[in-house]
PDB file of C-alpha atoms in Angstrom:
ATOM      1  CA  UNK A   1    -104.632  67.113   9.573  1.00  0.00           C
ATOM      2  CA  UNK A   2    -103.076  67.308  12.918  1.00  0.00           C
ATOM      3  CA  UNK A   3     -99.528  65.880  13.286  1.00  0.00           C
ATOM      4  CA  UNK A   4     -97.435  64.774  15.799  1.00  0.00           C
ATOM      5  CA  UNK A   5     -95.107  67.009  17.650  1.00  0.00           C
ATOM      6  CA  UNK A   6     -91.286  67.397  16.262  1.00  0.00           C
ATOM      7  CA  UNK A   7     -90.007  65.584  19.573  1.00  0.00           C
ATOM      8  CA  UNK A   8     -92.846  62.522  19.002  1.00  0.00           C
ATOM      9  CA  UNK A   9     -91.747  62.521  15.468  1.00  0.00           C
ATOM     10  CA  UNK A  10     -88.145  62.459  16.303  1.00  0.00           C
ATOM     11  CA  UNK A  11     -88.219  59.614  19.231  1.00  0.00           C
ATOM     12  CA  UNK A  12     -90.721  57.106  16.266  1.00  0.00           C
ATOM     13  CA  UNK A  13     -87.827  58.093  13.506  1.00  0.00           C
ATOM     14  CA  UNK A  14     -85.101  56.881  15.887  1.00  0.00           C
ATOM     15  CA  UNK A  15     -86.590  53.881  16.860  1.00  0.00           C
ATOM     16  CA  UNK A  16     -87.509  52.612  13.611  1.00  0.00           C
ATOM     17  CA  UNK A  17     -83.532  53.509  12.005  1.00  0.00           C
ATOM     18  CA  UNK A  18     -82.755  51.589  15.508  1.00  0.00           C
ATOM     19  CA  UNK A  19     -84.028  48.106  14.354  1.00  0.00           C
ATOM     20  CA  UNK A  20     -87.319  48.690  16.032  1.00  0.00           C
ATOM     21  CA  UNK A  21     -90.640  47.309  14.276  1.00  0.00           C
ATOM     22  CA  UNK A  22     -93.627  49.385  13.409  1.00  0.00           C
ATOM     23  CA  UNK A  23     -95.851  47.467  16.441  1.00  0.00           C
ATOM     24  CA  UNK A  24     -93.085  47.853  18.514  1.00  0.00           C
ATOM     25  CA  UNK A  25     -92.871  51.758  18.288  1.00  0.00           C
ATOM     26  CA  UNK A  26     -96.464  51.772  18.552  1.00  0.00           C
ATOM     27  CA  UNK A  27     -96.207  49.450  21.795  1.00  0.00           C
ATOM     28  CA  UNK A  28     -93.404  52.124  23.042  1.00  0.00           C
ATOM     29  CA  UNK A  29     -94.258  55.327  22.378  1.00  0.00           C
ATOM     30  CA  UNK A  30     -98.553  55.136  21.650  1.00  0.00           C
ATOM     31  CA  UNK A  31     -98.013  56.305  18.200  1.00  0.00           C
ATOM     32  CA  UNK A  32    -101.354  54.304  15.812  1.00  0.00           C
ATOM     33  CA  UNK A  33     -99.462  52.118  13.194  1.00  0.00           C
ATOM     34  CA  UNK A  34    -100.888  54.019  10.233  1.00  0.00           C
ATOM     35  CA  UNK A  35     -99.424  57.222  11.859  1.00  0.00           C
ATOM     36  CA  UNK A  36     -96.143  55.788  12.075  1.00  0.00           C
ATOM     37  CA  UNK A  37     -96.071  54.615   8.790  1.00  0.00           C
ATOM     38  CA  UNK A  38     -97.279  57.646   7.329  1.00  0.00           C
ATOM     39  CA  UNK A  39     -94.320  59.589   8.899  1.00  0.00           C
ATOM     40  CA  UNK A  40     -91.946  56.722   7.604  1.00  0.00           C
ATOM     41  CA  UNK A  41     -93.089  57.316   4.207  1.00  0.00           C
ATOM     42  CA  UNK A  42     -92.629  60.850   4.367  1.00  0.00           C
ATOM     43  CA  UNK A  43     -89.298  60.821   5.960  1.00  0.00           C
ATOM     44  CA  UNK A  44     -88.103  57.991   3.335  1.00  0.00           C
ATOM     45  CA  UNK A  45     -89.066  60.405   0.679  1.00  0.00           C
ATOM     46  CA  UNK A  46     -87.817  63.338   2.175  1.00  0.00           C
ATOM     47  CA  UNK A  47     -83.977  61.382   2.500  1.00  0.00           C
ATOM     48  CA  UNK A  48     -84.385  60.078  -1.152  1.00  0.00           C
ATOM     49  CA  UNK A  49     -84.597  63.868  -2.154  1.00  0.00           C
ATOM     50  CA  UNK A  50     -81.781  64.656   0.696  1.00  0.00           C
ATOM     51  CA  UNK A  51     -79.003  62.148  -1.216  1.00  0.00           C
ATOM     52  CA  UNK A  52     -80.449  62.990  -4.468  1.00  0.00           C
ATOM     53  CA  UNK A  53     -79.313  66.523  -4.295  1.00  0.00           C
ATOM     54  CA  UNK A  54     -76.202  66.533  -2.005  1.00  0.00           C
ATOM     55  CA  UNK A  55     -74.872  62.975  -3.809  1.00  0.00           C
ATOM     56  CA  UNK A  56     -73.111  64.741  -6.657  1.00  0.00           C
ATOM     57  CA  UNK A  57     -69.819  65.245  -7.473  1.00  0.00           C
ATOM     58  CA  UNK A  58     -68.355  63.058  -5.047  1.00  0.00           C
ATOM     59  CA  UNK A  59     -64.600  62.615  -5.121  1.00  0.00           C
ATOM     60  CA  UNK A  60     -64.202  58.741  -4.358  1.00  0.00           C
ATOM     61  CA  UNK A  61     -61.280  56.615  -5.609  1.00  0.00           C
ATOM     62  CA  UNK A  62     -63.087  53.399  -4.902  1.00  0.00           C
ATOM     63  CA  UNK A  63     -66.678  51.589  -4.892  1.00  0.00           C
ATOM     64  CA  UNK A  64     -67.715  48.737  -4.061  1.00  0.00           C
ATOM     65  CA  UNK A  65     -71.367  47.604  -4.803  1.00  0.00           C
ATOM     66  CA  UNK A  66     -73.206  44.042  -3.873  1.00  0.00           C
ATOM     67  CA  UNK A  67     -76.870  43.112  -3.398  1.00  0.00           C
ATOM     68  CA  UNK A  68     -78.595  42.524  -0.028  1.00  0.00           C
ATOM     69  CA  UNK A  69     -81.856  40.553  -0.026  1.00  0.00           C
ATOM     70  CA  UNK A  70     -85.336  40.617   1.396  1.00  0.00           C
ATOM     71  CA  UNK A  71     -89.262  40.452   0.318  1.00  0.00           C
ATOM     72  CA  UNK A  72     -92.331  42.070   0.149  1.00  0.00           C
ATOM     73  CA  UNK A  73     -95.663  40.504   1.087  1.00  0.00           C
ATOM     74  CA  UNK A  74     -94.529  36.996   1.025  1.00  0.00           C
ATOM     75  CA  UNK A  75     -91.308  35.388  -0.594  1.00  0.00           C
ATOM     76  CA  UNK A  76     -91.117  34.392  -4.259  1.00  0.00           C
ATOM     77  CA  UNK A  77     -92.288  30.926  -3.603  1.00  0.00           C
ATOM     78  CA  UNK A  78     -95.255  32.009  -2.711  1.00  0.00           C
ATOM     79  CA  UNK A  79     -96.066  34.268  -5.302  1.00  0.00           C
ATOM     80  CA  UNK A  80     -99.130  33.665  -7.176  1.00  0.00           C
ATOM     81  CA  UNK A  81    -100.200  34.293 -10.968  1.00  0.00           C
ATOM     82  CA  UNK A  82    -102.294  36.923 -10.350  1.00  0.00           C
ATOM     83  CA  UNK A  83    -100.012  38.629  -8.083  1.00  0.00           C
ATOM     84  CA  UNK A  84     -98.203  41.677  -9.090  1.00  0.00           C
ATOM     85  CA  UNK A  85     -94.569  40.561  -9.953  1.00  0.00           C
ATOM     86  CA  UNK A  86     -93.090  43.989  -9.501  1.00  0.00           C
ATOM     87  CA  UNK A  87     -94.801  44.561  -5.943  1.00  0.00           C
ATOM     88  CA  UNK A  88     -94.595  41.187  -4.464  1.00  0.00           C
ATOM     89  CA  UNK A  89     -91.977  38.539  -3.743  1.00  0.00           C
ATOM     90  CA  UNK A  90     -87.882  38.418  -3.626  1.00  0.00           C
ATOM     91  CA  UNK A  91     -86.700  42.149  -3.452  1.00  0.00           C
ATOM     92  CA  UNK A  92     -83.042  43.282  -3.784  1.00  0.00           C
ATOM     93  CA  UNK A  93     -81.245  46.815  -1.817  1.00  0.00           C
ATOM     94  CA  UNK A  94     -78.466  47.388  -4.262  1.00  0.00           C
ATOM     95  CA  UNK A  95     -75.766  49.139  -2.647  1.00  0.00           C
ATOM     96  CA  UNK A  96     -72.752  51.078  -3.298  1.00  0.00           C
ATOM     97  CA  UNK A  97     -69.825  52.155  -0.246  1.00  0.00           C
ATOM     98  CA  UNK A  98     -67.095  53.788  -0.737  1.00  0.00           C
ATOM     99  CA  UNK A  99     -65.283  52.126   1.654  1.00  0.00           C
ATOM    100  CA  UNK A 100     -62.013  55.272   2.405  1.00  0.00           C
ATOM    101  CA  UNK A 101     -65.408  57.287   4.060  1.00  0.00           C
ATOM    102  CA  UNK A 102     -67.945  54.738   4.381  1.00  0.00           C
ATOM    103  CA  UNK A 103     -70.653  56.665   2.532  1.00  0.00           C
ATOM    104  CA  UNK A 104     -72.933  55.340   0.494  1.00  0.00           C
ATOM    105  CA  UNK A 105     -73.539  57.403  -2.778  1.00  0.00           C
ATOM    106  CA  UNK A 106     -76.888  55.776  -3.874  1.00  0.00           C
ATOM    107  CA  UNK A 107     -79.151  52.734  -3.995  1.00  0.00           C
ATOM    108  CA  UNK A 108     -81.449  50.841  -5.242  1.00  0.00           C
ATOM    109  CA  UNK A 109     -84.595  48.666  -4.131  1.00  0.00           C
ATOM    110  CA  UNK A 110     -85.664  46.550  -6.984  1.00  0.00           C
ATOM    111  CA  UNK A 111     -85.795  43.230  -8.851  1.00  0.00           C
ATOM    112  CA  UNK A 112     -82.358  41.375  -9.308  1.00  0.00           C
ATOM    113  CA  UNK A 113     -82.416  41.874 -13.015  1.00  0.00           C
ATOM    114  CA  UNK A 114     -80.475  43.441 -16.222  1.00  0.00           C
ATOM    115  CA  UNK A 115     -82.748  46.595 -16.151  1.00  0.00           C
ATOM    116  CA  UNK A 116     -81.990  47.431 -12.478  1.00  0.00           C
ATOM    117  CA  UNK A 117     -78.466  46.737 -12.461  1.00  0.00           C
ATOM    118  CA  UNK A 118     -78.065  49.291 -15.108  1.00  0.00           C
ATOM    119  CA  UNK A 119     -80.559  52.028 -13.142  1.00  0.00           C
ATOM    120  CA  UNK A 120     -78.143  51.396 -10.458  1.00  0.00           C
ATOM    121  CA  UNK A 121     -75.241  51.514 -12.202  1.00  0.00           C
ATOM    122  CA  UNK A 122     -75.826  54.978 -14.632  1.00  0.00           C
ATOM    123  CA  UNK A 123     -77.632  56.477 -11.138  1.00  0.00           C
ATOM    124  CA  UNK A 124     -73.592  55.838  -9.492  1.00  0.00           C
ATOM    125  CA  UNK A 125     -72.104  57.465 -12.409  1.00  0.00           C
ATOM    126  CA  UNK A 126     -73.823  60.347 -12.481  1.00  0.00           C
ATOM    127  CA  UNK A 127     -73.055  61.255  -8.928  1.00  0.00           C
ATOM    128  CA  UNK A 128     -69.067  60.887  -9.211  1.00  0.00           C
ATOM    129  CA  UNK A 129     -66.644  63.481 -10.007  1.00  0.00           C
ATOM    130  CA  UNK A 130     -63.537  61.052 -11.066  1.00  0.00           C
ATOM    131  CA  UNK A 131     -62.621  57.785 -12.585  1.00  0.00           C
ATOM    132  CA  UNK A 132     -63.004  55.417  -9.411  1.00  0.00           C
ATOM    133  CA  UNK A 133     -61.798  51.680  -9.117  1.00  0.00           C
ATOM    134  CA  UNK A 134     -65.248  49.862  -8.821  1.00  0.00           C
ATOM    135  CA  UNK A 135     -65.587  45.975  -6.978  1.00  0.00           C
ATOM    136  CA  UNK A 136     -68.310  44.260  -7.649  1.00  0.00           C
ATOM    137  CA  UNK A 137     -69.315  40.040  -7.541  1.00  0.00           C
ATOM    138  CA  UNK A 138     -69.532  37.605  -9.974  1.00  0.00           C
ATOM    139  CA  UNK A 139     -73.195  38.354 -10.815  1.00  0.00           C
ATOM    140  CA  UNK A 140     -73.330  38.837 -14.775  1.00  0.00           C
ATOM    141  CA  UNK A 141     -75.711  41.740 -14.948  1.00  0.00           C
ATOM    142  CA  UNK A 142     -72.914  44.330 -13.568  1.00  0.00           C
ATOM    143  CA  UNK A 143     -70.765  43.736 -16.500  1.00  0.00           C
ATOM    144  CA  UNK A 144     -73.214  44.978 -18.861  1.00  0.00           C
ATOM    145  CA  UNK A 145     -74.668  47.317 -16.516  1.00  0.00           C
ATOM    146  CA  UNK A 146     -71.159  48.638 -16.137  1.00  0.00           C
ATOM    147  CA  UNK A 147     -70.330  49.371 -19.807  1.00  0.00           C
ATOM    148  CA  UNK A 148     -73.348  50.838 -20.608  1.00  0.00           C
ATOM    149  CA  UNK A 149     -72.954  53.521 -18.250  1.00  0.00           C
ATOM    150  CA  UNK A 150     -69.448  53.750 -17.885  1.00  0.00           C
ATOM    151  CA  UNK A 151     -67.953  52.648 -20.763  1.00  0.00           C
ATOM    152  CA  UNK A 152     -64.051  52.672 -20.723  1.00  0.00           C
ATOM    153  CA  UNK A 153     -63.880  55.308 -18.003  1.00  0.00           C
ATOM    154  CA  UNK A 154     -63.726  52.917 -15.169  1.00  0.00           C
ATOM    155  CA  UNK A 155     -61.543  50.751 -13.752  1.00  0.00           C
ATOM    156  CA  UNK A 156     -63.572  47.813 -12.809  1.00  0.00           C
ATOM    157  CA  UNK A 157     -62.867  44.194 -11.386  1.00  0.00           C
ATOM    158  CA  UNK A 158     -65.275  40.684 -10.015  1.00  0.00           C
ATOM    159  CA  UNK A 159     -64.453  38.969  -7.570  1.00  0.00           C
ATOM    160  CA  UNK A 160     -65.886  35.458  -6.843  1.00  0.00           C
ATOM    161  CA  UNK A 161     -65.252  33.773  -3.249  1.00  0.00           C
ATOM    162  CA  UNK A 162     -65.367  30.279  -2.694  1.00  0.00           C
ATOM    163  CA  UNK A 163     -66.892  28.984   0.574  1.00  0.00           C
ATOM    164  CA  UNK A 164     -65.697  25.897   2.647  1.00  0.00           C
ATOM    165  CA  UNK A 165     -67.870  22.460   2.372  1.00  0.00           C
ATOM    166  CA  UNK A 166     -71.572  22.936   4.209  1.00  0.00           C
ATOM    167  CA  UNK A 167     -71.260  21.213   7.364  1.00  0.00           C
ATOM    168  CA  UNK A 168     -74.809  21.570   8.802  1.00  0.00           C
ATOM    169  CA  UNK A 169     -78.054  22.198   7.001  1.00  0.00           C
ATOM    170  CA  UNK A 170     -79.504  23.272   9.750  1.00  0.00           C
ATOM    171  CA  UNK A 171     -81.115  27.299   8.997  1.00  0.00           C
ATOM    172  CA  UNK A 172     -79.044  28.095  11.985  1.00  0.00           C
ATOM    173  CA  UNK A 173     -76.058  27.273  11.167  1.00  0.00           C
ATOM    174  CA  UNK A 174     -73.089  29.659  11.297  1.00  0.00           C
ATOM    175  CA  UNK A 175     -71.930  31.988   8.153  1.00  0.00           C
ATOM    176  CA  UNK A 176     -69.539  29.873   5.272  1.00  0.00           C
ATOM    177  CA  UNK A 177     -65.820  30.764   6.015  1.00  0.00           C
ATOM    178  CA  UNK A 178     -64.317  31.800   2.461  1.00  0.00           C
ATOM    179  CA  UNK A 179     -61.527  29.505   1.451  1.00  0.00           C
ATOM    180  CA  UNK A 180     -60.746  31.210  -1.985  1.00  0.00           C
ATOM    181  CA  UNK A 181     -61.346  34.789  -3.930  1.00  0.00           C
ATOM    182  CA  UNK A 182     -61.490  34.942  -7.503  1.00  0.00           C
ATOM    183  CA  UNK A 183     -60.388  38.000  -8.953  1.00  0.00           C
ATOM    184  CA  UNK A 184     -61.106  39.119 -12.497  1.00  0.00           C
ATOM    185  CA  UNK A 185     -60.188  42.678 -14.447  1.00  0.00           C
ATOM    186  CA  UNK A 186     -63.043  43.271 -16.322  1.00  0.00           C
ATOM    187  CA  UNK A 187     -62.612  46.814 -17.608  1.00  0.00           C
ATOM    188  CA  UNK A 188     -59.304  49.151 -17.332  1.00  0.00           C
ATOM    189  CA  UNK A 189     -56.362  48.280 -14.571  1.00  0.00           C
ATOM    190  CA  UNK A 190     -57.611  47.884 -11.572  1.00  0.00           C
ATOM    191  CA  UNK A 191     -55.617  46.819  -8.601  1.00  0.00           C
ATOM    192  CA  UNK A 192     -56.694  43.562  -7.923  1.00  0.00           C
ATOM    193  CA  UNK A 193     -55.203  43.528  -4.066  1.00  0.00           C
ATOM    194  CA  UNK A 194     -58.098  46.944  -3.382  1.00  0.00           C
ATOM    195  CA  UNK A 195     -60.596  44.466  -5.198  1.00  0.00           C
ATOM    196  CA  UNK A 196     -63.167  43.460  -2.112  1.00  0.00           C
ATOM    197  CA  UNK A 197     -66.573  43.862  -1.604  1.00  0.00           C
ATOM    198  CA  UNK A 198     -65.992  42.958   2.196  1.00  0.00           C
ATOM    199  CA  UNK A 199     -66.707  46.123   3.686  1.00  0.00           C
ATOM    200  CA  UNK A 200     -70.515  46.588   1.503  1.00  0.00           C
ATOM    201  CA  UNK A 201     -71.006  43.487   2.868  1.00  0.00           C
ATOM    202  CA  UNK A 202     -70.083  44.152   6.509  1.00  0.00           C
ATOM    203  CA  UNK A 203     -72.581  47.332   6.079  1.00  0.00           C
ATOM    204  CA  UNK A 204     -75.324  44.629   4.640  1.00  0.00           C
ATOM    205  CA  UNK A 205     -75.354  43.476   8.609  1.00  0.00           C
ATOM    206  CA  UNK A 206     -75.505  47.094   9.583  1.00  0.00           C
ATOM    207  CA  UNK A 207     -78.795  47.327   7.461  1.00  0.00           C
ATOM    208  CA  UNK A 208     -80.292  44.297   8.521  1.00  0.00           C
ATOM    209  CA  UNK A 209     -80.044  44.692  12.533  1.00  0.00           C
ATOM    210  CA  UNK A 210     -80.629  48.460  12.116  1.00  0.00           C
ATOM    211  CA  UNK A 211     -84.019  47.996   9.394  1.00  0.00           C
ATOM    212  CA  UNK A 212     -86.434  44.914  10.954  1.00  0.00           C
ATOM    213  CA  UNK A 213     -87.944  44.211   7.336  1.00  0.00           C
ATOM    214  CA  UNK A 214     -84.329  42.948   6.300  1.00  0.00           C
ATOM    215  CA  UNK A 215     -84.008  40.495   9.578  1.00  0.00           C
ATOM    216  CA  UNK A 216     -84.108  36.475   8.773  1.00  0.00           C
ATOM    217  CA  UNK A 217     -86.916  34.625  10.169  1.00  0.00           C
ATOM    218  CA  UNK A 218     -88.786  37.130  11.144  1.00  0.00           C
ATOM    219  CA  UNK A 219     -92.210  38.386  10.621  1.00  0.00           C
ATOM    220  CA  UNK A 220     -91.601  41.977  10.621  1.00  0.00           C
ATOM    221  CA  UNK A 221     -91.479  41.808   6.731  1.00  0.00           C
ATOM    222  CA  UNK A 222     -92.114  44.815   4.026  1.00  0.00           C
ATOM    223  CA  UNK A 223     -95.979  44.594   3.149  1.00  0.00           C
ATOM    224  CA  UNK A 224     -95.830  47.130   0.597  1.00  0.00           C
ATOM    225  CA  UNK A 225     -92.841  48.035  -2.095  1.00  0.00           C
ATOM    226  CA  UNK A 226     -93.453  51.697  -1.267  1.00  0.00           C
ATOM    227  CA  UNK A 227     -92.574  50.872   2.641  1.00  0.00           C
ATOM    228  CA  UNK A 228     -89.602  49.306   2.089  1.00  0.00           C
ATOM    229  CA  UNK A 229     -88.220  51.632  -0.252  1.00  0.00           C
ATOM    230  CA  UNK A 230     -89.102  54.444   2.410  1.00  0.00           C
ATOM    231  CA  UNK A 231     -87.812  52.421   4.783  1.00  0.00           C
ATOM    232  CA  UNK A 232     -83.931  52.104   3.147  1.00  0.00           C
ATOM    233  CA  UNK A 233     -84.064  55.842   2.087  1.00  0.00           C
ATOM    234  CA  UNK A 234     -84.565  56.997   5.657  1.00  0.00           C
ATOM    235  CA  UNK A 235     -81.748  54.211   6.944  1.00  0.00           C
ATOM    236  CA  UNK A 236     -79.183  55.379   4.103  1.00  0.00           C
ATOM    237  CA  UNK A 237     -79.778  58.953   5.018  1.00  0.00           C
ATOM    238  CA  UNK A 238     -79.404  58.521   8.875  1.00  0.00           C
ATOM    239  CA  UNK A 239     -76.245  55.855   8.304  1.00  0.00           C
ATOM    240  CA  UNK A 240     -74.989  58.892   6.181  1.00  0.00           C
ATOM    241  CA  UNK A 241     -75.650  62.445   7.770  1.00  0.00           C
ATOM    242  CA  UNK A 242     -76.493  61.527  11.350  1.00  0.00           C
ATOM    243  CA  UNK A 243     -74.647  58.042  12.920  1.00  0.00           C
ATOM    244  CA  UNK A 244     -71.264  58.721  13.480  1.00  0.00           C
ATOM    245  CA  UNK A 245     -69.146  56.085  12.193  1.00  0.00           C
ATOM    246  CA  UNK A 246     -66.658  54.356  15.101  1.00  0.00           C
ATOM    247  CA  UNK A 247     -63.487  54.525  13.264  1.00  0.00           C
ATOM    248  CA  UNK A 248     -64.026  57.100  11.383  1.00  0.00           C
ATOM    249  CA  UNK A 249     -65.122  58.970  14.885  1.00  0.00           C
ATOM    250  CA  UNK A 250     -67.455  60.796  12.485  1.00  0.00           C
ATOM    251  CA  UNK A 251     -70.252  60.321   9.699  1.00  0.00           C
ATOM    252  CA  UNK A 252     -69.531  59.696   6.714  1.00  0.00           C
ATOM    253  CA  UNK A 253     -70.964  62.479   4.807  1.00  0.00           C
ATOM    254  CA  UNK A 254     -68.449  64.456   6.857  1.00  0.00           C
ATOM    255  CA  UNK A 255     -65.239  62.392   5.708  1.00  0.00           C
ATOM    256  CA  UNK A 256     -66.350  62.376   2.190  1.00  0.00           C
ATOM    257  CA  UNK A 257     -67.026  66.508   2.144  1.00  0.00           C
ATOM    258  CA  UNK A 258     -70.123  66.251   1.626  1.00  0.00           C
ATOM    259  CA  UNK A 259     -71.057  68.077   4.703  1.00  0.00           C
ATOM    260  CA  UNK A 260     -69.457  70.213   7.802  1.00  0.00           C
ATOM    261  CA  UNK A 261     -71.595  68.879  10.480  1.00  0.00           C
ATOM    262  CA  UNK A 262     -73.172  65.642  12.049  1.00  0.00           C
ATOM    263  CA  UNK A 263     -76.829  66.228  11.617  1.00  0.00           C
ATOM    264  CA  UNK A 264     -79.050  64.884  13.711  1.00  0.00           C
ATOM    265  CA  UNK A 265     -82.735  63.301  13.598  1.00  0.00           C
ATOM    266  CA  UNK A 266     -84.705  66.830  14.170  1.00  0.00           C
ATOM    267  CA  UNK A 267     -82.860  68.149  11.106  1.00  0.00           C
ATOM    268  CA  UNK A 268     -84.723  64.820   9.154  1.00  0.00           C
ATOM    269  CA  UNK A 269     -88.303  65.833  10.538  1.00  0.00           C
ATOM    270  CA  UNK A 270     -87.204  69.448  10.001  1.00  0.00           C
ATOM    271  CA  UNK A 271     -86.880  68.707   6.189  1.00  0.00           C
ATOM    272  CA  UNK A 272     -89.928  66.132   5.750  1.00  0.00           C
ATOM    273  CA  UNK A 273     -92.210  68.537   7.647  1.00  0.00           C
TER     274      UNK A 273
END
């Protein structure tokens, strides 16, 4: 099978981490669509394996995880009976960010359920060197999640914020300001003035205008599980290793030691060829 050039690959690979859609890149550069998403796939698996190995041992002091959302095929009210619940319907990126570096240790595509949140949580565990200070939301499922693969050896606090009254229902209406955080110890002594979850959710918006399948109203949606797990690896692994971060003035693999160098998109194709 004939492939495309390292500098074709490169330009597709940096358009797509860029917020571009498939059609688009095919529009821009005269890559097919099946092409394209072929190299996607293999890229996506290639950065799973990337994080997989160099995401270990990491000496962070504090986490903080939250869930983005999106969907595959067609959103959960649309699901039918004799659709597959696992590949169609409401999806979930689970995410955790250290927010001193900015990196993001692992993730998770999955359901919004008890059995993910504790694949997340024991896949986090494993890949830190030190008891950390973790932040997480009010959703139930970490505090299980948390014990079971943690147990006392983590310092580990909710926090619940409180938006102001709905003023329009219009679907264009502007973001909730929060009028009120919540703050819970759950596990350990955590400081509850470092308990946040602000700055995962600040890197939610990152995701969602760098990775089209995560924009609102849009039909540039995920059509297969398998493409939009590909399609987070590969974002996760260039947000990591190659896009410098602006106040950090670096990435954040390189402020969390994890590397010595800013890698670029040929050293991607270099490893997924």
């Amino acid at each position: 099978m004939n492939r495309l050039k390292a500098e074709k690959q490169e330009s597709v690979l940096c358009a797509l981490v860029e917020g571009t859609s498939i059609r688009s890149v095919e529009r821009m550069t005269g890559v097919h669509r099946d092409t394209i998403t072929r190299l996607m796939l293999r890229a996506g698996r290639t950065s799973r394996e990337v994080m997989d190995v160099l995401m270990r041992d990491l000496k962070c002091e504090h986490i903080e995880v939250d869930e983005i959302w999106t969907y595959v095929g067609k959103k959960e009210a649309q699901v039918r009976p004799d659709d597959d619940p696992l590949e169609t319907g409401d999806s979930w990126c689970w995410v955790a960010l250290d927010p001193e570096t900015n990196i993001v240790p692992t993730f998770h595509v999955g359901k919004r359920t008890r059995r993910d949140a504790d694949w997340f949580m024991r896949d986090l565990s494993w890949r830190l060197a030190n008891r950390i200070q973790l932040s997480a939301d009010g959703l139930s499922h970490y505090v299980t999640a948390v014990e079971a693969s943690f147990g006392g050896q983590v310092d580990f606090a909710t926090i619940v914020k409180s938006y102001e009254s709905e003023q329009s229902s219009g679907r264009y209406s502007p973001p909730r300001r929060v009028v009120a955080a919540d703050k819970h110890i759950i596990v350990g002594d955590s400081d509850l003035a470092r308990t946040s979850t602000s700055l995962v959710e600040r890197s939610h918006l990152t995701l969602r205008m760098q990775q089209r399948r995560f924009t609102r109203l849009t039909n540039a949606f995920s059509k297969k599980r398998e493409n939009l797990e590909a399609a987070v690896a590969l974002h996760f692994a260039w947000y990591n290793f190659v896009r410098p971060h602006r106040t950090l003035r670096t990435t954040p693999a390189i402020a969390a030691g994890v590397t010595t160098r800013q890698w670029t998109m040929a050293d991607l194709v270099g490893l997924a060829a």
